[in-house]
Amino acid sequence: MSAHAAPLEQLSWLSGCWVDPGGEAGSGEQWTTQAGGSMLGMGRTVKGGKLVTYEFMRIADGGDGKAVFHAQPAGKPAASFGAIKLNATEVVFENLEHDFPQRVSYRYEAPATLRASIEGMRNGTLKRIEFPLVRGACGGTL
């Protein structure tokens, strides 16, 4: 399948709950299955029993057959990133006009690992932050 053929169907591996194996209960992301041309997601980080940050996310078909990632972190203005790579195990979104990050990536490693990352230029230096996640139970902790 190409990036133009049913982009959200290629992201079925992203749906579900993903937790930080080295973090506190409640840290991670949760994604819905695809419906109505979109997938909805939310992420949160918990430290010391307190919410540190959160993010609301949506992946939708951009109307041209390409997936678009929309993110609104911690109440800040929303930003959109178009898919530049999409296959059966990986998606990379990019917006070179955004301050930081300019790229958001998800790579699925079967059977239960998700490698999420953000990267881009910050103060003239390339910065990359990785978020290793594992599939977890949806429910009380996320």
CSV table of N, CA and C in Angstrom, one decimal:
chain,number,residue,atom,x,y,z
A,1,MET,N,0.8,-1.2,0.0
A,1,MET,CA,0.0,0.0,0.0
A,1,MET,C,0.9,1.2,0.0
A,2,SER,N,0.5,2.2,-0.7
A,2,SER,CA,1.2,3.5,-0.7
A,2,SER,C,0.6,4.4,0.3
A,3,ALA,N,1.3,5.6,0.5
A,3,ALA,CA,0.8,6.6,1.4
A,3,ALA,C,-0.5,7.2,1.0
A,4,HIS,N,-0.9,6.9,-0.3
A,4,HIS,CA,-2.2,7.5,-0.8
A,4,HIS,C,-3.4,6.5,-0.7
A,5,ALA,N,-3.1,5.3,-0.4
A,5,ALA,CA,-4.2,4.3,-0.3
A,5,ALA,C,-4.6,4.0,1.1
A,6,ALA,N,-5.8,4.4,1.4
A,6,ALA,CA,-6.4,4.2,2.8
A,6,ALA,C,-5.4,4.4,3.9
A,7,PRO,N,-4.9,5.6,4.1
A,7,PRO,CA,-3.9,5.8,5.1
A,7,PRO,C,-4.2,5.4,6.5
A,8,LEU,N,-5.4,5.6,6.9
A,8,LEU,CA,-5.8,5.3,8.3
A,8,LEU,C,-5.9,3.8,8.5
A,9,GLU,N,-6.2,3.0,7.5
A,9,GLU,CA,-6.3,1.6,7.6
A,9,GLU,C,-4.9,1.0,7.8
A,10,GLN,N,-3.8,1.7,7.3
A,10,GLN,CA,-2.5,1.2,7.6
A,10,GLN,C,-2.0,1.5,9.0
A,11,LEU,N,-2.8,2.3,9.7
A,11,LEU,CA,-2.4,2.6,11.1
A,11,LEU,C,-3.1,1.9,12.2
A,12,SER,N,-3.7,0.8,11.8
A,12,SER,CA,-4.5,0.0,12.8
A,12,SER,C,-3.7,-0.5,14.0
A,13,TRP,N,-2.4,-0.7,13.8
A,13,TRP,CA,-1.5,-1.1,14.8
A,13,TRP,C,-1.3,0.0,15.9
A,14,LEU,N,-1.7,1.2,15.6
A,14,LEU,CA,-1.5,2.3,16.6
A,14,LEU,C,-2.6,2.3,17.6
A,15,SER,N,-3.8,1.8,17.3
A,15,SER,CA,-4.9,1.9,18.2
A,15,SER,C,-4.7,1.0,19.4
A,16,GLY,N,-5.2,1.6,20.6
A,16,GLY,CA,-5.1,0.9,21.8
A,16,GLY,C,-4.3,1.7,22.8
A,17,CYS,N,-3.9,1.1,23.9
A,17,CYS,CA,-3.2,1.8,25.0
A,17,CYS,C,-1.7,1.5,25.0
A,18,TRP,N,-0.9,2.5,25.1
A,18,TRP,CA,0.6,2.4,25.1
A,18,TRP,C,1.1,3.1,26.4
A,19,VAL,N,1.9,2.3,27.1
A,19,VAL,CA,2.4,2.9,28.4
A,19,VAL,C,3.9,2.9,28.4
A,20,ASP,N,4.4,3.9,29.2
A,20,ASP,CA,5.8,4.0,29.4
A,20,ASP,C,6.3,2.9,30.4
A,21,PRO,N,7.1,1.9,29.9
A,21,PRO,CA,7.4,0.8,30.8
A,21,PRO,C,8.3,1.3,32.0
A,22,GLY,N,9.0,2.4,31.9
A,22,GLY,CA,9.9,2.8,32.9
A,22,GLY,C,9.3,4.0,33.7
A,23,GLY,N,8.1,4.4,33.4
A,23,GLY,CA,7.5,5.5,34.0
A,23,GLY,C,6.4,5.2,35.0
A,24,GLU,N,5.7,6.2,35.4
A,24,GLU,CA,4.6,5.9,36.4
A,24,GLU,C,3.4,5.5,35.7
A,25,ALA,N,2.5,4.9,36.5
A,25,ALA,CA,1.2,4.5,36.0
A,25,ALA,C,0.5,5.7,35.5
A,26,GLY,N,-0.1,5.6,34.3
A,26,GLY,CA,-0.8,6.8,33.8
A,26,GLY,C,0.0,7.5,32.7
A,27,SER,N,1.3,7.2,32.6
A,27,SER,CA,2.0,7.9,31.5
A,27,SER,C,2.0,7.0,30.2
A,28,GLY,N,1.7,7.7,29.1
A,28,GLY,CA,1.6,7.0,27.9
A,28,GLY,C,0.6,7.7,26.9
A,29,GLU,N,0.2,6.9,25.9
A,29,GLU,CA,-0.8,7.4,24.9
A,29,GLU,C,-1.9,6.3,24.8
A,30,GLN,N,-3.1,6.8,24.4
A,30,GLN,CA,-4.2,6.0,24.0
A,30,GLN,C,-4.8,6.4,22.7
A,31,TRP,N,-5.0,5.5,21.8
A,31,TRP,CA,-5.5,5.8,20.4
A,31,TRP,C,-6.8,5.0,20.2
A,32,THR,N,-7.8,5.7,19.6
A,32,THR,CA,-9.0,4.9,19.1
A,32,THR,C,-8.7,4.2,17.8
A,33,THR,N,-9.6,3.3,17.5
A,33,THR,CA,-9.6,2.7,16.2
A,33,THR,C,-10.1,3.8,15.2
A,34,GLN,N,-9.8,3.5,13.9
A,34,GLN,CA,-10.2,4.5,12.9
A,34,GLN,C,-11.7,4.4,12.7
A,35,ALA,N,-12.4,5.5,12.7
A,35,ALA,CA,-13.8,5.6,12.4
A,35,ALA,C,-14.1,7.1,11.9
A,36,GLY,N,-14.9,7.2,10.9
A,36,GLY,CA,-15.3,8.5,10.4
A,36,GLY,C,-14.1,9.2,9.8
A,37,GLY,N,-13.1,8.5,9.3
A,37,GLY,CA,-12.0,9.2,8.7
A,37,GLY,C,-11.0,9.8,9.7
A,38,SER,N,-11.0,9.3,10.9
A,38,SER,CA,-10.1,9.9,11.9
A,38,SER,C,-9.8,8.9,13.0
A,39,MET,N,-8.7,9.1,13.6
A,39,MET,CA,-8.3,8.3,14.9
A,39,MET,C,-8.0,9.4,15.9
A,40,LEU,N,-8.5,9.2,17.1
A,40,LEU,CA,-8.3,10.2,18.2
A,40,LEU,C,-7.4,9.6,19.2
A,41,GLY,N,-6.5,10.5,19.7
A,41,GLY,CA,-5.5,10.1,20.7
A,41,GLY,C,-5.3,11.1,21.8
A,42,MET,N,-4.8,10.6,22.9
A,42,MET,CA,-4.5,11.5,24.0
A,42,MET,C,-3.2,10.9,24.6
A,43,GLY,N,-2.4,11.8,25.1
A,43,GLY,CA,-1.2,11.4,25.8
A,43,GLY,C,-1.1,12.2,27.1
A,44,ARG,N,-0.4,11.5,28.1
A,44,ARG,CA,-0.2,12.3,29.3
A,44,ARG,C,1.0,11.7,30.0
A,45,THR,N,1.7,12.6,30.8
A,45,THR,CA,2.9,12.2,31.6
A,45,THR,C,2.5,12.5,33.0
A,46,VAL,N,2.8,11.5,33.9
A,46,VAL,CA,2.5,11.7,35.3
A,46,VAL,C,3.8,11.5,36.0
A,47,LYS,N,4.1,12.4,37.0
A,47,LYS,CA,5.3,12.2,37.8
A,47,LYS,C,4.9,12.6,39.2
A,48,GLY,N,5.4,11.8,40.2
A,48,GLY,CA,5.1,12.0,41.6
A,48,GLY,C,3.6,12.0,41.8
A,49,GLY,N,2.8,11.3,41.0
A,49,GLY,CA,1.4,11.2,41.2
A,49,GLY,C,0.6,12.4,40.7
A,50,LYS,N,1.3,13.3,40.0
A,50,LYS,CA,0.7,14.5,39.5
A,50,LYS,C,0.9,14.6,37.9
A,51,LEU,N,-0.2,15.1,37.3
A,51,LEU,CA,-0.1,15.3,35.8
A,51,LEU,C,0.9,16.4,35.5
A,52,VAL,N,1.9,16.1,34.7
A,52,VAL,CA,2.9,17.0,34.3
A,52,VAL,C,2.6,17.7,33.0
A,53,THR,N,2.1,16.9,32.0
A,53,THR,CA,1.7,17.4,30.7
A,53,THR,C,0.7,16.5,30.1
A,54,TYR,N,0.0,17.0,29.1
A,54,TYR,CA,-0.9,16.2,28.4
A,54,TYR,C,-1.0,16.7,26.9
A,55,GLU,N,-1.6,15.9,26.1
A,55,GLU,CA,-1.8,16.3,24.7
A,55,GLU,C,-3.0,15.6,24.1
A,56,PHE,N,-3.8,16.4,23.3
A,56,PHE,CA,-4.9,15.8,22.5
A,56,PHE,C,-4.4,15.7,21.1
A,57,MET,N,-4.7,14.6,20.4
A,57,MET,CA,-4.2,14.3,19.1
A,57,MET,C,-5.3,13.8,18.2
A,58,ARG,N,-5.1,14.0,16.9
A,58,ARG,CA,-6.1,13.4,15.9
A,58,ARG,C,-5.3,13.1,14.6
A,59,ILE,N,-5.5,12.0,14.1
A,59,ILE,CA,-4.9,11.6,12.8
A,59,ILE,C,-6.1,11.5,11.8
A,60,ALA,N,-6.1,12.3,10.7
A,60,ALA,CA,-7.2,12.2,9.8
A,60,ALA,C,-6.7,12.2,8.4
A,61,ASP,N,-7.6,11.8,7.5
A,61,ASP,CA,-7.3,11.8,6.0
A,61,ASP,C,-7.3,13.3,5.6
A,62,GLY,N,-6.2,13.8,5.1
A,62,GLY,CA,-6.2,15.2,4.7
A,62,GLY,C,-7.0,15.6,3.5
A,63,GLY,N,-7.7,14.6,2.9
A,63,GLY,CA,-8.5,14.9,1.7
A,63,GLY,C,-7.8,14.6,0.4
A,64,ASP,N,-6.5,14.5,0.5
A,64,ASP,CA,-5.7,14.2,-0.7
A,64,ASP,C,-5.2,12.7,-0.6
A,65,GLY,N,-5.7,11.9,0.3
A,65,GLY,CA,-5.3,10.6,0.5
A,65,GLY,C,-4.1,10.4,1.4
A,66,LYS,N,-3.6,11.5,2.0
A,66,LYS,CA,-2.5,11.5,2.9
A,66,LYS,C,-3.0,11.7,4.3
A,67,ALA,N,-2.4,11.1,5.3
A,67,ALA,CA,-2.7,11.2,6.7
A,67,ALA,C,-2.1,12.5,7.2
A,68,VAL,N,-2.9,13.2,8.1
A,68,VAL,CA,-2.4,14.4,8.7
A,68,VAL,C,-2.5,14.2,10.2
A,69,PHE,N,-1.5,14.6,11.0
A,69,PHE,CA,-1.5,14.5,12.4
A,69,PHE,C,-1.7,15.9,13.0
A,70,HIS,N,-2.8,16.0,13.8
A,70,HIS,CA,-3.1,17.3,14.4
A,70,HIS,C,-2.8,17.1,15.9
A,71,ALA,N,-2.1,18.0,16.5
A,71,ALA,CA,-1.7,17.9,17.9
A,71,ALA,C,-2.0,19.2,18.7
A,72,GLN,N,-2.5,19.1,19.9
A,72,GLN,CA,-2.7,20.3,20.7
A,72,GLN,C,-2.1,19.9,22.1
A,73,PRO,N,-0.9,20.2,22.4
A,73,PRO,CA,-0.2,19.9,23.7
A,73,PRO,C,-0.5,20.9,24.8
A,74,ALA,N,-1.0,20.4,25.9
A,74,ALA,CA,-1.2,21.2,27.1
A,74,ALA,C,-1.9,22.5,26.9
A,75,GLY,N,-2.9,22.5,26.1
A,75,GLY,CA,-3.7,23.7,25.9
A,75,GLY,C,-3.1,24.7,25.0
A,76,LYS,N,-1.9,24.4,24.4
A,76,LYS,CA,-1.3,25.4,23.5
A,76,LYS,C,-2.0,25.3,22.1
A,77,PRO,N,-1.7,26.2,21.2
A,77,PRO,CA,-2.3,26.2,19.9
A,77,PRO,C,-2.0,24.9,19.2
A,78,ALA,N,-3.0,24.4,18.4
A,78,ALA,CA,-2.9,23.2,17.6
A,78,ALA,C,-1.9,23.4,16.5
A,79,ALA,N,-1.3,22.3,16.1
A,79,ALA,CA,-0.4,22.3,14.9
A,79,ALA,C,-0.7,21.0,14.1
A,80,SER,N,-0.5,21.1,12.8
A,80,SER,CA,-0.7,20.0,11.9
A,80,SER,C,0.6,19.6,11.2
A,81,PHE,N,0.7,18.3,11.0
A,81,PHE,CA,1.9,17.7,10.4
A,81,PHE,C,1.4,16.7,9.3
A,82,GLY,N,1.9,16.8,8.1
A,82,GLY,CA,1.5,15.9,7.0
A,82,GLY,C,2.4,14.6,7.0
A,83,ALA,N,1.8,13.5,6.6
A,83,ALA,CA,2.6,12.3,6.6
A,83,ALA,C,3.6,12.3,5.4
A,84,ILE,N,4.9,12.1,5.7
A,84,ILE,CA,5.9,12.0,4.6
A,84,ILE,C,6.3,10.5,4.4
A,85,LYS,N,6.0,9.7,5.4
A,85,LYS,CA,6.2,8.2,5.2
A,85,LYS,C,5.1,7.5,6.0
A,86,LEU,N,4.6,6.5,5.3
A,86,LEU,CA,3.5,5.7,5.9
A,86,LEU,C,3.5,4.3,5.3
A,87,ASN,N,3.7,3.3,6.2
A,87,ASN,CA,3.7,1.9,5.7
A,87,ASN,C,3.1,1.1,6.8
A,88,ALA,N,3.2,-0.2,6.7
A,88,ALA,CA,2.5,-1.1,7.6
A,88,ALA,C,3.1,-1.1,9.1
A,89,THR,N,4.2,-0.5,9.3
A,89,THR,CA,4.8,-0.5,10.7
A,89,THR,C,5.3,0.9,11.1
A,90,GLU,N,5.2,1.9,10.2
A,90,GLU,CA,5.8,3.2,10.6
A,90,GLU,C,5.1,4.3,9.9
A,91,VAL,N,5.0,5.5,10.7
A,91,VAL,CA,4.5,6.7,10.1
A,91,VAL,C,5.4,7.8,10.6
A,92,VAL,N,5.7,8.8,9.7
A,92,VAL,CA,6.5,9.9,10.0
A,92,VAL,C,5.7,11.1,9.5
A,93,PHE,N,5.4,12.1,10.4
A,93,PHE,CA,4.7,13.3,10.0
A,93,PHE,C,5.7,14.5,10.1
A,94,GLU,N,5.5,15.5,9.2
A,94,GLU,CA,6.4,16.6,9.2
A,94,GLU,C,5.7,17.9,9.0
A,95,ASN,N,6.2,18.9,9.6
A,95,ASN,CA,5.8,20.3,9.4
A,95,ASN,C,7.0,21.2,9.7
A,96,LEU,N,7.7,21.5,8.6
A,96,LEU,CA,9.0,22.3,8.7
A,96,LEU,C,8.8,23.7,9.2
A,97,GLU,N,7.5,24.2,9.1
A,97,GLU,CA,7.2,25.6,9.6
A,97,GLU,C,7.0,25.7,11.1
A,98,HIS,N,6.8,24.5,11.7
A,98,HIS,CA,6.5,24.5,13.2
A,98,HIS,C,7.8,24.7,14.0
A,99,ASP,N,7.7,25.4,15.1
A,99,ASP,CA,8.9,25.7,15.9
A,99,ASP,C,9.6,24.4,16.4
A,100,PHE,N,9.0,23.6,17.2
A,100,PHE,CA,9.5,22.3,17.7
A,100,PHE,C,8.4,21.5,18.2
A,101,PRO,N,8.3,20.3,17.8
A,101,PRO,CA,9.1,19.6,16.8
A,101,PRO,C,8.7,19.9,15.4
A,102,GLN,N,9.5,19.5,14.5
A,102,GLN,CA,9.1,19.5,13.1
A,102,GLN,C,8.7,18.1,12.6
A,103,ARG,N,9.1,17.1,13.3
A,103,ARG,CA,8.8,15.7,12.9
A,103,ARG,C,8.2,15.0,14.1
A,104,VAL,N,7.2,14.1,13.8
A,104,VAL,CA,6.6,13.3,14.8
A,104,VAL,C,6.6,11.9,14.2
A,105,SER,N,7.1,10.9,14.8
A,105,SER,CA,7.2,9.5,14.3
A,105,SER,C,6.7,8.5,15.2
A,106,TYR,N,6.1,7.4,14.6
A,106,TYR,CA,5.6,6.3,15.4
A,106,TYR,C,6.1,5.1,14.6
A,107,ARG,N,6.8,4.1,15.3
A,107,ARG,CA,7.3,2.9,14.6
A,107,ARG,C,6.8,1.7,15.5
A,108,TYR,N,6.1,0.8,14.9
A,108,TYR,CA,5.6,-0.4,15.6
A,108,TYR,C,6.5,-1.5,15.4
A,109,GLU,N,6.9,-2.2,16.6
A,109,GLU,CA,7.7,-3.4,16.6
A,109,GLU,C,6.9,-4.5,17.2
A,110,ALA,N,6.4,-5.4,16.4
A,110,ALA,CA,5.5,-6.5,16.9
A,110,ALA,C,6.2,-7.3,17.9
A,111,PRO,N,5.6,-7.8,18.9
A,111,PRO,CA,4.2,-7.8,19.0
A,111,PRO,C,3.6,-6.6,19.9
A,112,ALA,N,4.5,-5.9,20.6
A,112,ALA,CA,3.9,-5.0,21.6
A,112,ALA,C,4.7,-3.8,21.9
A,113,THR,N,5.6,-3.3,21.0
A,113,THR,CA,6.4,-2.2,21.3
A,113,THR,C,6.1,-1.0,20.3
A,114,LEU,N,6.1,0.2,20.8
A,114,LEU,CA,5.8,1.4,20.0
A,114,LEU,C,7.0,2.3,20.3
A,115,ARG,N,7.7,2.8,19.3
A,115,ARG,CA,8.7,3.7,19.4
A,115,ARG,C,8.2,5.1,18.8
A,116,ALA,N,7.9,6.0,19.7
A,116,ALA,CA,7.4,7.3,19.3
A,116,ALA,C,8.6,8.2,19.5
A,117,SER,N,8.6,9.3,18.7
A,117,SER,CA,9.7,10.3,18.8
A,117,SER,C,9.2,11.6,18.2
A,118,ILE,N,9.9,12.6,18.7
A,118,ILE,CA,9.7,14.0,18.1
A,118,ILE,C,11.1,14.5,17.8
A,119,GLU,N,11.3,15.3,16.8
A,119,GLU,CA,12.6,15.8,16.5
A,119,GLU,C,12.5,17.1,15.7
A,120,GLY,N,13.5,17.8,15.7
A,120,GLY,CA,13.6,19.0,14.9
A,120,GLY,C,14.7,19.9,15.4
A,121,MET,N,14.8,21.1,14.7
A,121,MET,CA,15.8,22.1,15.1
A,121,MET,C,15.3,22.9,16.3
A,122,ARG,N,16.2,23.1,17.2
A,122,ARG,CA,15.9,23.9,18.4
A,122,ARG,C,17.2,24.7,18.7
A,123,ASN,N,17.1,26.0,18.6
A,123,ASN,CA,18.3,26.9,18.8
A,123,ASN,C,19.5,26.5,17.9
A,124,GLY,N,19.2,26.1,16.7
A,124,GLY,CA,20.2,25.8,15.7
A,124,GLY,C,20.8,24.4,15.9
A,125,THR,N,20.2,23.6,16.8
A,125,THR,CA,20.7,22.2,17.0
A,125,THR,C,19.6,21.2,16.8
A,126,LEU,N,19.9,20.1,16.1
A,126,LEU,CA,19.0,19.1,15.9
A,126,LEU,C,18.7,18.3,17.3
A,127,LYS,N,17.5,18.3,17.7
A,127,LYS,CA,17.1,17.6,19.0
A,127,LYS,C,16.1,16.5,18.7
A,128,ARG,N,16.3,15.4,19.3
A,128,ARG,CA,15.4,14.3,19.2
A,128,ARG,C,15.0,13.7,20.6
A,129,ILE,N,13.8,13.5,20.8
A,129,ILE,CA,13.3,13.0,22.1
A,129,ILE,C,12.5,11.7,21.7
A,130,GLU,N,12.9,10.6,22.4
A,130,GLU,CA,12.3,9.3,22.1
A,130,GLU,C,11.4,8.9,23.3
A,131,PHE,N,10.3,8.3,22.9
A,131,PHE,CA,9.3,7.8,23.9
A,131,PHE,C,9.0,6.3,23.7
A,132,PRO,N,9.8,5.4,24.3
A,132,PRO,CA,9.6,4.0,24.1
A,132,PRO,C,8.3,3.6,24.9
A,133,LEU,N,7.4,2.9,24.2
A,133,LEU,CA,6.1,2.5,24.8
A,133,LEU,C,5.9,1.1,24.6
A,134,VAL,N,5.1,0.4,25.5
A,134,VAL,CA,4.7,-0.9,25.3
A,134,VAL,C,3.1,-1.0,25.4
A,135,ARG,N,2.6,-1.9,24.7
A,135,ARG,CA,1.1,-2.1,24.7
A,135,ARG,C,0.7,-2.4,26.1
A,136,GLY,N,-0.3,-1.7,26.6
A,136,GLY,CA,-0.8,-2.0,28.0
A,136,GLY,C,-2.3,-2.1,28.0
A,137,ALA,N,-2.9,-2.4,29.1
A,137,ALA,CA,-4.3,-2.6,29.2
A,137,ALA,C,-4.9,-1.2,29.3
A,138,CYS,N,-6.0,-1.0,28.5
A,138,CYS,CA,-6.8,0.3,28.6
A,138,CYS,C,-7.6,0.2,29.9
A,139,GLY,N,-7.8,1.2,30.6
A,139,GLY,CA,-8.6,1.2,31.8
A,139,GLY,C,-8.1,2.2,32.8
A,140,GLY,N,-8.0,1.7,34.0
A,140,GLY,CA,-7.8,2.6,35.2
A,140,GLY,C,-6.6,3.4,35.2
A,141,THR,N,-5.5,3.0,34.5
A,141,THR,CA,-4.2,3.8,34.7
A,141,THR,C,-4.0,4.8,33.5
A,142,LEU,N,-4.7,4.7,32.5
A,142,LEU,CA,-4.5,5.6,31.3
A,142,LEU,C,-5.8,6.1,30.8
